Amino acid sequence: MLVSAAPTSFFYPPIKRFSAGKYCTKTNLQFAANHPKINAFSSKNEQTHSLFTSCCHPPASQLKAAAAALDPQDGHAGIGILEFFQGKNIFVTGATGLLGKVVVEKLLRSTSVGKIYLLINAKDKEAAFDRLNCEILNSELLACLKEKYGKSFGAFVKAKVIAVVGDICEPKLGMDYESIEAIRKDVNVIIHSAACTTFNERYDLLVDTNVIAPQRVMRFAKTCNKLQLFAHVSTAYVTERREGVILEKPLMMGGEDGKLDVADEISLLLKSSTNTIDATNFFKKLGQHRAEMLGWSTTYQLSKAMGEMVVNEIRGDVPLLIIRPAIIESCHNQPLPGWIQGMRVFDPVVVSYGKGMIPAYFANPHVPLDIIPVDLVANITIAVIAKHGNTHVTAAQPTIYHVASSLQNPVTWFDAFEYLYEYFKEAPLIEGANISRVKFFDDFEEFSKCLRGEIMRHYGANVDRKMVRQCNAKATYVEQLCKMYEFAGFLKPRYHTGNVQKLTEEMSKEEQFNFDVDVKNINWKKYFQEIHVPGLRKYVIDR
């Protein structure tokens, strides 16, 4: 049916190592020349152009002037972000990933943090140092930091950042004795953001990385002498199949209906074996079957839910924060508007639409596309660590923070495609691409019929077999995208962000300015047209 597009006590068995592989993405970080189509679009909007011609936005001088203009007597002293992080030593997993990298950059640029230990998957110290340089220190993301320190940048980083060879999927996190002892003695905060985020990955690999590994990190955390907090990065979609407003509450072991037994899932994998050549296909199907049977849409969401449960179950007296972002996309503001690493959840849809491949889409146009820029997630992560680190209280339950936009500042699927239509009709990704407004369907067969008909119509009357195959391939790809993101296209829950709202109220004006956590500050049309899509073109597509 065509949908109107109008707006409107856990016992853990002995750990067996699965073949988790290596979850890192090598990047070739170089500045790309401005895309001619971006220039064509930007000429109509000087503000868009300014975002991509300065290394920092706003310039550091403007930030200083604005901060100086703030009234120091703003009603309260805030939560003490700068005071908390002064001299604190942080251990970060997943620092080469999108969120981990932005958190590290923000800590270095905006706080007087002590040492930051980065667990890097590498064969030896030299290789770890190479990854640190290539994937983090030489990234455009650190342009503002380099501008701030100038010639002393190298010395500053050397004093602050320590690359640690390790692997979350190995015993003792794959670290050597010297690293283990140094971190145990020094670390005050652990930020665990490493994860496998592929929705349809093998079940054994997702369990190894998103369930067993977090437990391994928490066991290590319990041996750290000065540890004040453990921040675990999860996902809002651990509760994705519930309806209505979802409050910021921890998951109960076993799930809402008691069906999920983590130990049983791991035992199932330990017992599972396949005599087929295609083990990957076997474990992917097994994971999808288990997810659907237990109440999740994807194996990834199931594995992240189990990860939350086991970390909470074994934490003992370790203060635990669980941060649940929705769909993380490019930076909204600092340090570089539009900066992004790789294509995220919504981006394959953006790119396909920009190439004229999506005349129709399988989704409810009125459902919020729950996007959150990565710099807001990083700011919230840093702010909540400071808030709870300053309380010195061990809560009986972990504190949950939803980082989402679906209630406070929703942007619907209709809105998103409308903004993309306005952008791509002026600057398509392929010259001559057929960019039309999207027709929404809630019946997959009707959607598929319309999609294939529209794609074929663009080729005209004289089509040969090769063209037919191309049309079918494009349509099949779009259908697969829609199926993969069906959970987001018909999302039933809305994620309550009361804890983030309270955090905002407790922050001083200066903290609110320097560590923006308020999703209501986002103008979604501007974000899509002037920040996200140009950033996606610059940092990903035109690489």
Coordinates of C-alpha atoms in Angstrom, one line a residue:
M1 CA 0.0 0.0 0.0
L2 CA 1.3 3.5 -0.9
V3 CA 1.7 5.5 2.2
S4 CA 0.9 9.2 2.2
A5 CA 4.2 11.2 2.1
A6 CA 2.6 14.3 3.7
P7 CA 4.5 15.5 6.9
T8 CA 2.5 14.9 9.6
S9 CA 22.7 -15.1 39.4
F10 CA 24.2 -15.4 35.9
F11 CA 26.6 -18.3 35.6
Y12 CA 29.2 -17.9 32.9
P13 CA 30.7 -21.1 31.3
P14 CA 34.4 -21.4 30.6
I15 CA 35.2 -18.9 27.8
K16 CA 36.0 -20.4 24.4
R17 CA 37.5 -18.0 21.9
F18 CA 35.4 -17.7 18.7
S19 CA 37.1 -16.7 15.5
A20 CA 36.2 -13.1 16.0
G21 CA 38.5 -11.7 13.4
K22 CA 39.7 -8.1 13.5
Y23 CA 37.2 -5.3 13.6
C24 CA 39.1 -2.3 12.4
T25 CA 38.8 -0.2 9.3
K26 CA 41.9 1.1 7.6
T27 CA 41.5 4.6 6.4
N28 CA 43.5 6.7 4.0
L29 CA 43.1 10.1 5.5
Q30 CA 43.9 13.0 3.1
F31 CA 42.1 16.2 2.4
A32 CA 40.0 15.9 -0.7
A33 CA 39.5 18.7 -3.2
N34 CA 36.1 20.3 -3.1
H35 CA 33.6 18.5 -5.2
P36 CA 32.4 20.7 -8.1
K37 CA 28.8 19.8 -7.3
I38 CA 29.3 20.8 -3.7
N39 CA 30.7 24.1 -5.0
A40 CA 27.7 24.5 -7.3
F41 CA 25.3 23.9 -4.4
S42 CA 27.3 26.0 -2.0
S43 CA 27.4 29.0 -4.2
K44 CA 23.8 29.4 -3.3
N45 CA 24.6 29.4 0.3
E46 CA 27.7 31.1 1.6
Q47 CA 27.3 29.6 5.0
T48 CA 27.7 26.1 3.5
H49 CA 30.8 27.1 1.8
S50 CA 32.4 28.5 5.0
L51 CA 31.8 25.2 6.8
F52 CA 34.2 23.5 4.5
T53 CA 36.9 26.1 3.9
S54 CA 38.1 26.5 7.5
C55 CA 39.8 23.8 9.4
C56 CA 37.6 24.4 12.4
H57 CA 34.0 25.5 12.7
P58 CA 33.6 27.9 14.4
P59 CA 37.2 29.2 14.3
A60 CA 39.0 28.8 17.6
S61 CA 39.2 32.6 18.0
Q62 CA 35.4 32.8 17.8
L63 CA 35.0 30.0 20.4
K64 CA 37.3 31.8 22.8
A65 CA 35.4 35.1 22.3
A66 CA 32.0 33.5 22.8
A67 CA 33.2 31.6 25.9
A68 CA 34.6 34.9 27.3
A69 CA 31.3 36.6 26.7
L70 CA 29.4 34.1 28.8
D71 CA 28.1 35.3 32.2
P72 CA 30.2 33.5 34.8
Q73 CA 27.3 34.1 37.3
D74 CA 24.9 31.8 35.4
G75 CA 23.1 30.5 38.4
H76 CA 25.2 27.4 39.3
A77 CA 28.7 26.1 38.9
G78 CA 27.8 23.3 36.6
I79 CA 28.8 19.6 36.9
G80 CA 32.5 20.3 36.9
I81 CA 33.6 18.7 33.6
L82 CA 37.0 20.4 33.5
E83 CA 37.6 19.9 37.2
F84 CA 36.9 16.2 37.0
F85 CA 39.1 15.4 34.0
Q86 CA 42.1 17.4 35.2
G87 CA 44.9 14.9 35.5
K88 CA 42.5 11.9 35.1
N89 CA 43.9 8.9 33.2
I90 CA 41.5 7.2 30.8
F91 CA 41.5 3.8 29.1
V92 CA 39.6 3.6 25.8
T93 CA 38.7 0.6 23.7
G94 CA 37.5 1.2 20.1
A95 CA 39.5 4.5 19.8
T96 CA 40.0 3.9 16.0
G97 CA 36.2 3.8 15.5
L98 CA 34.0 6.8 14.8
L99 CA 32.8 7.6 18.3
G100 CA 36.0 6.6 20.1
K101 CA 38.0 8.8 17.9
V102 CA 35.8 11.8 18.5
V103 CA 35.8 11.2 22.3
V104 CA 39.6 11.1 22.3
E105 CA 39.9 14.3 20.2
K106 CA 37.4 16.2 22.5
L107 CA 39.2 15.1 25.6
L108 CA 42.6 16.2 24.3
R109 CA 41.3 19.5 22.9
S110 CA 38.9 20.6 25.6
T111 CA 40.1 19.2 28.9
S112 CA 43.3 18.9 30.9
V113 CA 43.1 15.1 30.8
G114 CA 46.1 13.1 32.1
K115 CA 47.1 10.1 30.0
I116 CA 44.8 8.4 27.5
Y117 CA 45.6 4.7 27.0
L118 CA 44.2 3.5 23.7
L119 CA 43.8 -0.3 23.2
I120 CA 44.8 -0.8 19.5
N121 CA 44.5 -4.1 17.7
A122 CA 48.0 -4.7 16.2
K123 CA 50.6 -7.4 16.0
D124 CA 53.2 -5.4 18.0
K125 CA 54.0 -2.0 19.4
E126 CA 55.4 -0.7 16.1
A127 CA 52.2 -1.7 14.3
A128 CA 50.1 -0.2 17.0
F129 CA 52.0 3.1 16.8
D130 CA 51.6 3.1 13.0
R131 CA 47.8 2.7 13.5
L132 CA 47.8 5.4 16.1
N133 CA 49.5 7.8 13.6
C134 CA 47.6 6.8 10.5
E135 CA 44.1 6.4 11.9
I136 CA 44.0 8.9 14.7
L137 CA 46.8 11.5 14.9
N138 CA 46.9 12.1 11.1
S139 CA 43.2 12.3 10.8
E140 CA 41.5 15.6 9.6
L141 CA 39.5 15.3 12.8
L142 CA 42.6 16.6 14.8
A143 CA 43.0 19.7 12.6
C144 CA 41.8 22.0 15.4
L145 CA 44.0 20.4 17.9
K146 CA 47.0 20.8 15.6
E147 CA 46.1 24.4 15.1
K148 CA 45.9 24.9 18.8
Y149 CA 49.3 23.4 19.7
G150 CA 51.2 24.2 16.5
K151 CA 54.8 23.0 16.5
S152 CA 54.3 21.5 20.0
F153 CA 51.5 19.2 18.9
G154 CA 53.9 16.2 18.6
A155 CA 55.2 16.7 22.1
F156 CA 51.7 17.2 23.5
V157 CA 50.4 14.0 22.0
K158 CA 53.4 12.0 23.1
A159 CA 52.9 13.1 26.7
K160 CA 49.1 12.3 26.6
V161 CA 48.4 9.4 24.3
I162 CA 49.7 5.9 24.8
A163 CA 49.1 3.2 22.2
V164 CA 48.6 -0.2 23.9
V165 CA 48.8 -3.4 21.9
G166 CA 45.7 -5.5 22.6
D167 CA 42.6 -7.3 21.5
I168 CA 39.3 -7.3 23.4
C169 CA 38.6 -10.8 22.1
E170 CA 41.8 -12.2 23.7
P171 CA 42.5 -13.2 27.3
K172 CA 43.7 -10.3 29.4
L173 CA 42.6 -8.2 26.4
G174 CA 45.7 -9.3 24.6
M175 CA 47.9 -6.9 26.6
D176 CA 51.4 -7.6 27.8
Y177 CA 52.3 -7.6 31.5
E178 CA 53.8 -4.1 31.5
S179 CA 50.7 -2.5 29.9
I180 CA 48.4 -4.4 32.3
E181 CA 50.3 -3.2 35.4
A182 CA 50.5 0.4 34.1
I183 CA 46.8 0.7 33.4
R184 CA 45.8 -1.0 36.6
K185 CA 47.9 1.4 38.6
D186 CA 46.9 4.6 36.7
V187 CA 43.5 4.4 35.1
N188 CA 40.5 6.4 36.6
V189 CA 37.9 5.8 33.9
I190 CA 37.3 3.1 31.3
I191 CA 35.4 3.9 28.2
H192 CA 34.4 0.7 26.3
S193 CA 33.2 1.6 22.8
A194 CA 34.7 -1.2 20.8
A195 CA 32.1 -3.4 19.1
C196 CA 31.2 -5.1 15.9
T197 CA 28.4 -3.1 14.4
T198 CA 27.5 -5.1 11.3
F199 CA 23.8 -5.9 11.6
N200 CA 23.9 -9.3 9.9
E201 CA 27.3 -10.5 11.0
R202 CA 27.9 -14.1 12.1
Y203 CA 26.3 -14.9 15.4
D204 CA 29.5 -16.4 16.8
L205 CA 31.5 -13.3 15.9
L206 CA 29.0 -10.9 17.3
V207 CA 28.8 -12.8 20.6
D208 CA 32.5 -12.9 20.9
T209 CA 32.9 -9.2 20.3
N210 CA 29.7 -7.7 21.8
V211 CA 29.0 -10.1 24.7
I212 CA 32.1 -11.9 25.8
A213 CA 34.6 -9.1 25.2
P214 CA 32.7 -6.5 27.3
Q215 CA 32.6 -9.0 30.1
R216 CA 36.4 -9.4 29.7
V217 CA 36.9 -5.7 29.9
M218 CA 34.7 -5.4 33.0
R219 CA 36.7 -8.2 34.7
F220 CA 39.8 -6.3 34.0
A221 CA 38.2 -3.1 35.3
K222 CA 37.6 -4.7 38.7
T223 CA 41.3 -5.1 39.1
C224 CA 42.1 -1.4 38.5
N225 CA 43.2 0.3 41.7
K226 CA 41.9 3.8 41.1
L227 CA 38.9 3.1 38.9
Q228 CA 36.0 5.5 39.4
L229 CA 33.7 4.7 36.5
F230 CA 33.1 2.3 33.7
A231 CA 31.3 3.8 30.7
H232 CA 29.8 1.1 28.3
V233 CA 28.6 2.3 24.9
S234 CA 25.6 0.3 23.8
T235 CA 22.8 1.2 21.4
A236 CA 19.2 2.5 21.8
Y237 CA 18.0 -0.5 19.7
V238 CA 18.6 -3.0 22.5
T239 CA 14.9 -2.3 23.2
E240 CA 13.9 -1.8 19.6
R241 CA 10.8 -4.0 19.5
R242 CA 9.0 -2.4 22.4
E243 CA 6.3 0.2 21.7
G244 CA 5.7 3.7 23.1
V245 CA 8.1 5.8 25.1
I246 CA 11.1 3.7 26.3
L247 CA 12.5 4.9 29.7
E248 CA 16.2 4.9 30.5
K249 CA 16.1 1.7 32.5
P250 CA 18.7 -1.2 32.6
L251 CA 17.8 -4.5 30.8
M252 CA 16.9 -7.3 33.1
M253 CA 18.8 -10.5 32.7
G254 CA 16.5 -12.8 30.7
G255 CA 14.8 -10.0 28.9
E256 CA 11.2 -8.6 29.4
D257 CA 9.6 -12.0 28.9
G258 CA 12.3 -14.1 30.4
K259 CA 13.1 -15.9 27.1
L260 CA 16.7 -14.8 26.8
D261 CA 19.3 -16.8 28.7
V262 CA 22.7 -15.5 27.8
A263 CA 24.4 -18.7 29.1
D264 CA 22.1 -20.8 26.9
E265 CA 23.0 -18.7 23.9
I266 CA 26.7 -19.1 24.5
S267 CA 26.2 -22.8 25.1
L268 CA 24.3 -23.1 21.9
L269 CA 27.2 -21.6 20.0
L270 CA 29.7 -23.8 21.7
K271 CA 27.7 -26.8 20.7
S272 CA 27.0 -25.5 17.2
S273 CA 29.1 -26.9 14.4
T274 CA 28.5 -27.1 10.7
N275 CA 29.8 -29.6 8.2
T276 CA 29.0 -27.3 5.4
I277 CA 31.6 -25.3 3.5
D278 CA 29.7 -22.1 4.1
A279 CA 30.1 -21.7 7.8
T280 CA 29.5 -17.9 7.5
N281 CA 26.1 -18.4 6.0
F282 CA 25.2 -21.0 8.7
F283 CA 26.1 -18.7 11.6
K284 CA 24.4 -15.7 10.0
K285 CA 21.2 -17.6 9.6
L286 CA 21.5 -19.0 13.1
G287 CA 21.9 -15.5 14.5
Q288 CA 19.0 -14.0 12.6
H289 CA 16.8 -16.9 13.7
R290 CA 17.7 -16.5 17.4
A291 CA 17.2 -12.7 17.2
E292 CA 13.7 -13.0 15.7
M293 CA 12.7 -15.7 18.0
L294 CA 13.9 -13.8 21.1
G295 CA 12.4 -10.5 20.1
W296 CA 15.0 -8.5 18.2
S297 CA 15.2 -7.5 14.5
T298 CA 18.9 -8.1 14.0
T299 CA 21.6 -10.2 15.5
Y300 CA 23.6 -7.1 16.3
Q301 CA 20.8 -5.7 18.5
L302 CA 20.5 -9.0 20.3
S303 CA 24.2 -9.2 20.9
K304 CA 24.3 -5.6 22.3
A305 CA 21.4 -6.4 24.6
M306 CA 23.3 -9.5 26.0
G307 CA 26.4 -7.4 26.4
E308 CA 24.6 -4.9 28.6
M309 CA 23.2 -7.7 30.7
V310 CA 26.5 -9.5 31.4
V311 CA 28.4 -6.3 32.1
N312 CA 25.8 -5.3 34.7
E313 CA 25.6 -8.8 36.1
I314 CA 29.3 -9.1 36.9
R315 CA 30.2 -5.4 37.7
G316 CA 30.1 -5.8 41.5
D317 CA 30.7 -2.4 43.0
V318 CA 32.1 -0.8 39.9
P319 CA 30.0 2.3 39.0
L320 CA 28.5 1.6 35.5
L321 CA 27.2 4.1 33.0
I322 CA 25.5 2.7 29.9
I323 CA 25.2 5.1 26.9
R324 CA 22.6 4.1 24.3
P325 CA 23.0 6.2 21.1
A326 CA 20.5 5.9 18.2
I327 CA 21.8 6.2 14.7
I328 CA 25.2 7.9 14.9
E329 CA 26.0 10.2 12.0
S330 CA 28.5 12.9 11.1
C331 CA 29.6 15.8 13.4
H332 CA 27.1 18.6 13.7
N333 CA 29.5 21.3 14.9
Q334 CA 32.9 20.6 16.5
P335 CA 35.6 20.0 15.6
L336 CA 34.7 19.7 11.9
P337 CA 31.1 19.9 10.7
G338 CA 30.3 16.9 8.5
W339 CA 33.3 14.9 9.5
I340 CA 32.6 11.2 9.3
Q341 CA 34.5 7.9 9.1
G342 CA 33.1 5.5 6.6
M343 CA 29.4 5.1 5.7
R344 CA 27.2 4.8 8.7
V345 CA 23.7 3.3 9.1
F346 CA 21.7 5.7 7.0
D347 CA 24.4 6.6 4.5
P348 CA 24.0 3.7 2.0
V349 CA 20.4 5.0 1.6
V350 CA 21.7 8.6 1.1
V351 CA 24.2 7.5 -1.5
S352 CA 21.8 5.3 -3.4
Y353 CA 19.2 8.1 -3.5
G354 CA 21.9 10.6 -4.7
K355 CA 22.5 8.2 -7.6
G356 CA 18.9 8.1 -8.5
M357 CA 18.3 4.5 -7.4
I358 CA 15.5 5.1 -4.8
P359 CA 12.3 6.4 -6.4
A360 CA 10.3 4.4 -3.8
Y361 CA 11.1 3.3 -0.2
F362 CA 9.7 0.8 2.2
A363 CA 9.0 2.8 5.4
N364 CA 6.4 4.8 7.3
P365 CA 7.1 8.4 6.3
H366 CA 5.8 9.7 9.7
V367 CA 8.2 7.6 11.7
P368 CA 11.2 9.5 13.2
L369 CA 14.6 8.6 11.7
D370 CA 16.4 8.7 15.0
I371 CA 19.7 10.3 14.0
I372 CA 22.2 11.8 16.4
P373 CA 25.4 13.5 15.4
V374 CA 28.6 11.9 16.7
D375 CA 29.9 15.0 18.4
L376 CA 26.8 15.2 20.6
V377 CA 27.3 11.5 21.6
A378 CA 30.9 12.3 22.5
N379 CA 30.0 15.4 24.5
I380 CA 27.3 13.5 26.4
T381 CA 29.7 10.6 27.1
I382 CA 32.3 13.1 28.5
A383 CA 29.7 15.1 30.5
V384 CA 28.0 12.1 32.1
I385 CA 31.4 10.6 33.1
A386 CA 32.2 13.9 34.9
K387 CA 28.8 14.2 36.5
H388 CA 28.8 10.7 38.0
G389 CA 32.6 10.7 38.7
N390 CA 32.1 13.7 40.9
T391 CA 29.3 12.1 42.9
H392 CA 31.6 9.3 44.3
V393 CA 28.5 7.1 44.7
T394 CA 28.1 3.5 43.6
A395 CA 24.5 3.1 42.4
A396 CA 22.6 -0.1 42.9
Q397 CA 21.7 -0.1 39.2
P398 CA 23.7 1.3 36.3
T399 CA 22.7 4.7 35.0
I400 CA 21.3 4.7 31.5
Y401 CA 21.5 7.6 29.0
H402 CA 19.5 7.4 25.8
V403 CA 21.1 9.7 23.2
A404 CA 18.4 10.1 20.6
S405 CA 16.3 12.7 18.8
S406 CA 12.9 10.9 18.3
L407 CA 11.2 12.8 21.2
Q408 CA 13.0 16.1 21.6
N409 CA 13.7 17.0 18.0
P410 CA 12.3 14.4 15.6
V411 CA 13.1 14.3 11.9
T412 CA 10.9 11.9 10.0
W413 CA 11.7 9.7 7.1
F414 CA 9.6 12.1 4.9
D415 CA 11.6 15.1 6.2
A416 CA 14.9 13.4 5.6
F417 CA 14.1 12.4 2.0
E418 CA 12.6 15.9 1.3
Y419 CA 15.9 17.5 2.4
L420 CA 17.8 15.1 0.3
Y421 CA 15.6 15.7 -2.7
E422 CA 16.2 19.4 -2.5
Y423 CA 20.0 18.8 -2.2
F424 CA 20.4 16.1 -4.9
K425 CA 18.2 17.7 -7.5
E426 CA 20.9 20.4 -7.6
A427 CA 23.9 18.2 -7.0
P428 CA 23.3 14.5 -7.8
L429 CA 26.1 12.0 -7.2
I430 CA 25.9 10.9 -10.8
E431 CA 25.5 13.3 -13.7
G432 CA 22.0 13.0 -15.1
A433 CA 20.7 10.9 -12.2
N434 CA 16.9 10.7 -12.0
I435 CA 16.3 12.4 -8.6
S436 CA 12.6 12.3 -7.8
R437 CA 10.6 12.6 -4.6
V438 CA 10.3 9.3 -2.9
K439 CA 7.0 7.3 -2.8
F440 CA 6.6 5.5 0.5
F441 CA 5.0 2.0 0.9
D442 CA 4.1 -0.2 3.9
D443 CA 3.5 -3.3 1.7
F444 CA 6.8 -4.8 0.4
E445 CA 5.3 -6.4 -2.7
E446 CA 3.7 -3.1 -3.8
F447 CA 7.0 -1.3 -3.0
S448 CA 9.0 -3.7 -5.0
K449 CA 6.7 -3.5 -8.0
C450 CA 6.8 0.3 -8.0
L451 CA 10.6 0.4 -7.5
R452 CA 11.3 -1.9 -10.4
G453 CA 8.9 -0.1 -12.6
E454 CA 10.3 3.3 -11.9
I455 CA 13.9 2.2 -12.4
M456 CA 13.0 0.5 -15.7
R457 CA 11.1 3.5 -16.9
H458 CA 14.2 5.7 -16.5
Y459 CA 16.0 3.6 -19.1
G460 CA 13.3 4.3 -21.7
A461 CA 11.5 2.1 -24.2
N462 CA 14.6 0.6 -26.0
V463 CA 16.2 -1.7 -23.3
D464 CA 18.3 -4.7 -24.0
R465 CA 19.0 -7.7 -21.8
K466 CA 22.1 -6.0 -20.2
M467 CA 19.9 -3.0 -19.2
V468 CA 17.3 -5.3 -17.7
R469 CA 20.0 -7.0 -15.6
Q470 CA 21.3 -3.7 -14.4
C471 CA 17.8 -2.6 -13.5
N472 CA 17.1 -5.8 -11.6
A473 CA 20.5 -5.5 -9.8
K474 CA 19.8 -1.9 -8.7
A475 CA 16.3 -2.8 -7.5
T476 CA 17.5 -5.9 -5.6
Y477 CA 20.1 -3.8 -3.8
V478 CA 17.5 -1.2 -2.7
E479 CA 15.2 -3.9 -1.6
Q480 CA 18.0 -5.4 0.6
L481 CA 18.7 -1.9 2.0
C482 CA 15.0 -1.5 3.0
K483 CA 14.9 -5.0 4.5
M484 CA 18.1 -4.3 6.5
Y485 CA 16.7 -1.0 7.9
E486 CA 13.1 -2.1 8.2
F487 CA 13.4 -1.8 12.0
A488 CA 14.2 1.9 11.6
G489 CA 11.6 2.5 8.9
F490 CA 8.7 1.2 11.1
L491 CA 10.2 2.0 14.5
K492 CA 7.6 1.7 17.2
P493 CA 9.5 3.0 20.3
R494 CA 10.5 6.6 21.1
Y495 CA 13.5 6.9 23.3
H496 CA 13.0 9.0 26.4
T497 CA 16.0 11.3 27.1
G498 CA 15.1 12.6 30.6
N499 CA 18.6 11.9 31.9
V500 CA 20.2 13.9 29.2
Q501 CA 17.7 16.7 29.7
K502 CA 18.5 16.8 33.4
L503 CA 22.2 16.8 32.5
T504 CA 21.7 19.8 30.3
E505 CA 19.9 21.7 33.2
E506 CA 22.8 20.9 35.6
M507 CA 25.5 22.1 33.2
S508 CA 26.7 25.7 33.5
K509 CA 26.3 27.9 30.4
E510 CA 30.0 27.6 29.7
E511 CA 29.7 23.8 29.8
Q512 CA 26.6 23.9 27.6
F513 CA 28.6 26.0 25.1
N514 CA 31.8 23.9 25.1
F515 CA 30.1 20.5 25.5
D516 CA 26.8 20.8 23.6
V517 CA 24.5 18.0 24.5
D518 CA 21.2 19.4 23.4
V519 CA 19.6 17.8 20.3
K520 CA 17.1 20.7 20.2
N521 CA 19.9 22.9 18.9
I522 CA 20.0 21.0 15.6
N523 CA 18.3 22.4 12.5
W524 CA 17.8 19.2 10.5
K525 CA 17.4 20.8 7.1
K526 CA 20.7 22.6 7.6
Y527 CA 22.3 19.5 9.0
F528 CA 21.4 17.3 6.0
Q529 CA 21.9 19.9 3.2
E530 CA 24.9 21.9 4.5
I531 CA 26.7 19.6 6.9
H532 CA 26.1 15.9 6.6
V533 CA 25.8 15.3 2.8
P534 CA 28.7 17.6 1.9
G535 CA 30.7 16.0 4.6
L536 CA 29.8 12.5 3.4
R537 CA 31.0 13.5 -0.1
K538 CA 34.2 15.1 1.1
Y539 CA 35.3 12.5 3.7
V540 CA 33.9 9.3 2.2
I541 CA 32.6 9.4 -1.4
D542 CA 35.4 11.4 -3.0
R543 CA 38.2 9.5 -1.3

